[in-house]
Amino acid sequence: MELTGKCKKAFEKWLLIWLKENIAWDCENPTKEDVNHFYKFPFSMQFGVLVDYFISVDLLINIYGLDVFRYKLWDGEKLMVYGKDKRFNKIQEARTEAIKKANEIFNSNF
């Protein structure tokens, strides 16, 4: 799952700052190569950083469930999307769908 459009551009700009502030290895001057390296990690490792990014633009993601997983997206305090009609057997599927929806909302509204 990769972000698209305005969302991808804004995320990659944010990611360069995030890498500089949060990564222990020599990342004083992160580059496009560092961004490309991020995309090589498995999606489950990217997910937490993507959630942090969406929080930074007031788009909150919540994945919940035990046997069947769903997601919710908030814009600040307002519930924007409630994935109650979509049920996923694997948490990875719910994560992917939530990020796709957040990407779509960002590209439409920001």
PDB file of C-alpha atoms in Angstrom:
ATOM      1  CA  MET A   1       0.000   0.000   0.000  1.00  0.00           C
ATOM      2  CA  GLU A   2       1.529   3.277  -1.069  1.00  0.00           C
ATOM      3  CA  LEU A   3       0.130   6.752  -0.657  1.00  0.00           C
ATOM      4  CA  THR A   4      -0.784   8.758  -3.745  1.00  0.00           C
ATOM      5  CA  GLY A   5      -1.116  12.339  -4.940  1.00  0.00           C
ATOM      6  CA  LYS A   6      -0.973  15.265  -2.517  1.00  0.00           C
ATOM      7  CA  CYS A   7      -0.968  12.881   0.420  1.00  0.00           C
ATOM      8  CA  LYS A   8       2.200  11.108  -0.727  1.00  0.00           C
ATOM      9  CA  LYS A   9       4.009  14.395  -1.349  1.00  0.00           C
ATOM     10  CA  ALA A  10       3.022  15.821   2.051  1.00  0.00           C
ATOM     11  CA  PHE A  11       3.866  12.539   3.817  1.00  0.00           C
ATOM     12  CA  GLU A  12       7.333  12.323   2.283  1.00  0.00           C
ATOM     13  CA  LYS A  13       8.081  15.918   3.305  1.00  0.00           C
ATOM     14  CA  TRP A  14       6.886  15.104   6.842  1.00  0.00           C
ATOM     15  CA  LEU A  15       8.845  11.815   6.826  1.00  0.00           C
ATOM     16  CA  LEU A  16      12.149  13.602   6.202  1.00  0.00           C
ATOM     17  CA  ILE A  17      11.595  15.636   9.377  1.00  0.00           C
ATOM     18  CA  TRP A  18      10.371  12.586  11.290  1.00  0.00           C
ATOM     19  CA  LEU A  19      13.438  10.562  10.299  1.00  0.00           C
ATOM     20  CA  LYS A  20      15.759  13.313  11.469  1.00  0.00           C
ATOM     21  CA  GLU A  21      13.996  13.536  14.844  1.00  0.00           C
ATOM     22  CA  ASN A  22      13.297   9.848  15.520  1.00  0.00           C
ATOM     23  CA  ILE A  23      15.880   7.569  13.935  1.00  0.00           C
ATOM     24  CA  ALA A  24      18.930   6.486  15.909  1.00  0.00           C
ATOM     25  CA  TRP A  25      21.230   5.845  12.958  1.00  0.00           C
ATOM     26  CA  ASP A  26      22.956   8.708  11.155  1.00  0.00           C
ATOM     27  CA  CYS A  27      19.982  10.531   9.750  1.00  0.00           C
ATOM     28  CA  GLU A  28      20.957  14.144  10.350  1.00  0.00           C
ATOM     29  CA  ASN A  29      20.276  15.034   6.729  1.00  0.00           C
ATOM     30  CA  PRO A  30      17.680  12.561   5.456  1.00  0.00           C
ATOM     31  CA  THR A  31      17.313  12.314   1.694  1.00  0.00           C
ATOM     32  CA  LYS A  32      14.935  10.858  -0.888  1.00  0.00           C
ATOM     33  CA  GLU A  33      17.001   7.665  -0.562  1.00  0.00           C
ATOM     34  CA  ASP A  34      15.962   7.434   3.098  1.00  0.00           C
ATOM     35  CA  VAL A  35      12.322   7.886   2.073  1.00  0.00           C
ATOM     36  CA  ASN A  36      12.704   5.122  -0.527  1.00  0.00           C
ATOM     37  CA  HIS A  37      14.249   2.901   2.142  1.00  0.00           C
ATOM     38  CA  PHE A  38      11.155   3.431   4.316  1.00  0.00           C
ATOM     39  CA  TYR A  39       8.993   1.931   1.553  1.00  0.00           C
ATOM     40  CA  LYS A  40      11.108  -1.262   1.627  1.00  0.00           C
ATOM     41  CA  PHE A  41       9.928  -2.116   5.133  1.00  0.00           C
ATOM     42  CA  PRO A  42       6.941  -4.464   5.475  1.00  0.00           C
ATOM     43  CA  PHE A  43       3.626  -2.634   5.656  1.00  0.00           C
ATOM     44  CA  SER A  44       3.135  -3.649   9.291  1.00  0.00           C
ATOM     45  CA  MET A  45       6.312  -1.679  10.123  1.00  0.00           C
ATOM     46  CA  GLN A  46       5.253   1.302   8.003  1.00  0.00           C
ATOM     47  CA  PHE A  47       1.791   1.390   9.561  1.00  0.00           C
ATOM     48  CA  GLY A  48       2.785   3.026  12.854  1.00  0.00           C
ATOM     49  CA  VAL A  49       4.658   5.817  11.073  1.00  0.00           C
ATOM     50  CA  LEU A  50       1.719   6.351   8.719  1.00  0.00           C
ATOM     51  CA  VAL A  51      -0.645   6.583  11.698  1.00  0.00           C
ATOM     52  CA  ASP A  52       1.675   9.163  13.294  1.00  0.00           C
ATOM     53  CA  TYR A  53       1.634  11.141  10.059  1.00  0.00           C
ATOM     54  CA  PHE A  54      -2.145  11.123   9.801  1.00  0.00           C
ATOM     55  CA  ILE A  55      -2.384  12.182  13.461  1.00  0.00           C
ATOM     56  CA  SER A  56      -0.132  15.148  12.598  1.00  0.00           C
ATOM     57  CA  VAL A  57      -2.783  16.321  10.101  1.00  0.00           C
ATOM     58  CA  ASP A  58      -5.670  15.592  12.521  1.00  0.00           C
ATOM     59  CA  LEU A  59      -6.826  12.445  10.783  1.00  0.00           C
ATOM     60  CA  LEU A  60      -7.026   9.722  13.409  1.00  0.00           C
ATOM     61  CA  ILE A  61      -7.127   6.003  12.631  1.00  0.00           C
ATOM     62  CA  ASN A  62      -8.471   3.328  14.957  1.00  0.00           C
ATOM     63  CA  ILE A  63      -8.347  -0.391  14.159  1.00  0.00           C
ATOM     64  CA  TYR A  64     -10.397  -2.560  16.488  1.00  0.00           C
ATOM     65  CA  GLY A  65     -11.762  -6.055  16.900  1.00  0.00           C
ATOM     66  CA  LEU A  66     -10.804  -9.479  18.156  1.00  0.00           C
ATOM     67  CA  ASP A  67     -11.923 -12.030  15.576  1.00  0.00           C
ATOM     68  CA  VAL A  68     -13.209  -9.614  12.958  1.00  0.00           C
ATOM     69  CA  PHE A  69     -11.466  -6.291  12.441  1.00  0.00           C
ATOM     70  CA  ARG A  70     -12.907  -2.903  11.524  1.00  0.00           C
ATOM     71  CA  TYR A  71     -11.621   0.633  11.385  1.00  0.00           C
ATOM     72  CA  LYS A  72     -12.719   4.169  12.231  1.00  0.00           C
ATOM     73  CA  LEU A  73     -11.323   7.475  10.959  1.00  0.00           C
ATOM     74  CA  TRP A  74     -11.779  10.807  12.722  1.00  0.00           C
ATOM     75  CA  ASP A  75     -11.079  14.351  11.596  1.00  0.00           C
ATOM     76  CA  GLY A  76     -10.082  15.880  14.908  1.00  0.00           C
ATOM     77  CA  GLU A  77     -13.052  15.011  17.105  1.00  0.00           C
ATOM     78  CA  LYS A  78     -15.567  14.404  14.299  1.00  0.00           C
ATOM     79  CA  LEU A  79     -16.096  10.840  13.127  1.00  0.00           C
ATOM     80  CA  MET A  80     -15.589  10.904   9.357  1.00  0.00           C
ATOM     81  CA  VAL A  81     -15.641   7.283   8.312  1.00  0.00           C
ATOM     82  CA  TYR A  82     -16.843   4.344  10.262  1.00  0.00           C
ATOM     83  CA  GLY A  83     -15.932   1.063   8.661  1.00  0.00           C
ATOM     84  CA  LYS A  84     -18.728  -0.882  10.369  1.00  0.00           C
ATOM     85  CA  ASP A  85     -19.982  -2.300   7.086  1.00  0.00           C
ATOM     86  CA  LYS A  86     -16.557  -3.630   6.205  1.00  0.00           C
ATOM     87  CA  ARG A  87     -15.263  -6.534   8.208  1.00  0.00           C
ATOM     88  CA  PHE A  88     -11.822  -7.995   7.787  1.00  0.00           C
ATOM     89  CA  ASN A  89     -10.615 -11.417   8.884  1.00  0.00           C
ATOM     90  CA  LYS A  90      -7.036 -10.193   9.250  1.00  0.00           C
ATOM     91  CA  ILE A  91      -5.853  -7.055  10.993  1.00  0.00           C
ATOM     92  CA  GLN A  92      -3.478  -6.403   8.085  1.00  0.00           C
ATOM     93  CA  GLU A  93      -6.458  -6.066   5.735  1.00  0.00           C
ATOM     94  CA  ALA A  94      -8.153  -3.551   8.057  1.00  0.00           C
ATOM     95  CA  ARG A  95      -4.912  -1.557   8.334  1.00  0.00           C
ATOM     96  CA  THR A  96      -4.476  -1.443   4.568  1.00  0.00           C
ATOM     97  CA  GLU A  97      -8.065  -0.367   3.991  1.00  0.00           C
ATOM     98  CA  ALA A  98      -7.872   2.315   6.703  1.00  0.00           C
ATOM     99  CA  ILE A  99      -4.693   3.802   5.189  1.00  0.00           C
ATOM    100  CA  LYS A 100      -6.247   3.731   1.700  1.00  0.00           C
ATOM    101  CA  LYS A 101      -9.293   5.576   3.036  1.00  0.00           C
ATOM    102  CA  ALA A 102      -7.146   8.106   4.944  1.00  0.00           C
ATOM    103  CA  ASN A 103      -5.135   8.704   1.740  1.00  0.00           C
ATOM    104  CA  GLU A 104      -8.369   9.265  -0.191  1.00  0.00           C
ATOM    105  CA  ILE A 105      -9.738  11.670   2.453  1.00  0.00           C
ATOM    106  CA  PHE A 106      -6.466  13.629   2.557  1.00  0.00           C
ATOM    107  CA  ASN A 107      -6.349  13.966  -1.237  1.00  0.00           C
ATOM    108  CA  SER A 108      -9.970  15.158  -1.294  1.00  0.00           C
ATOM    109  CA  ASN A 109      -9.953  17.538   1.651  1.00  0.00           C
ATOM    110  CA  PHE A 110      -6.462  18.913   2.247  1.00  0.00           C
TER     111      PHE A 110
END
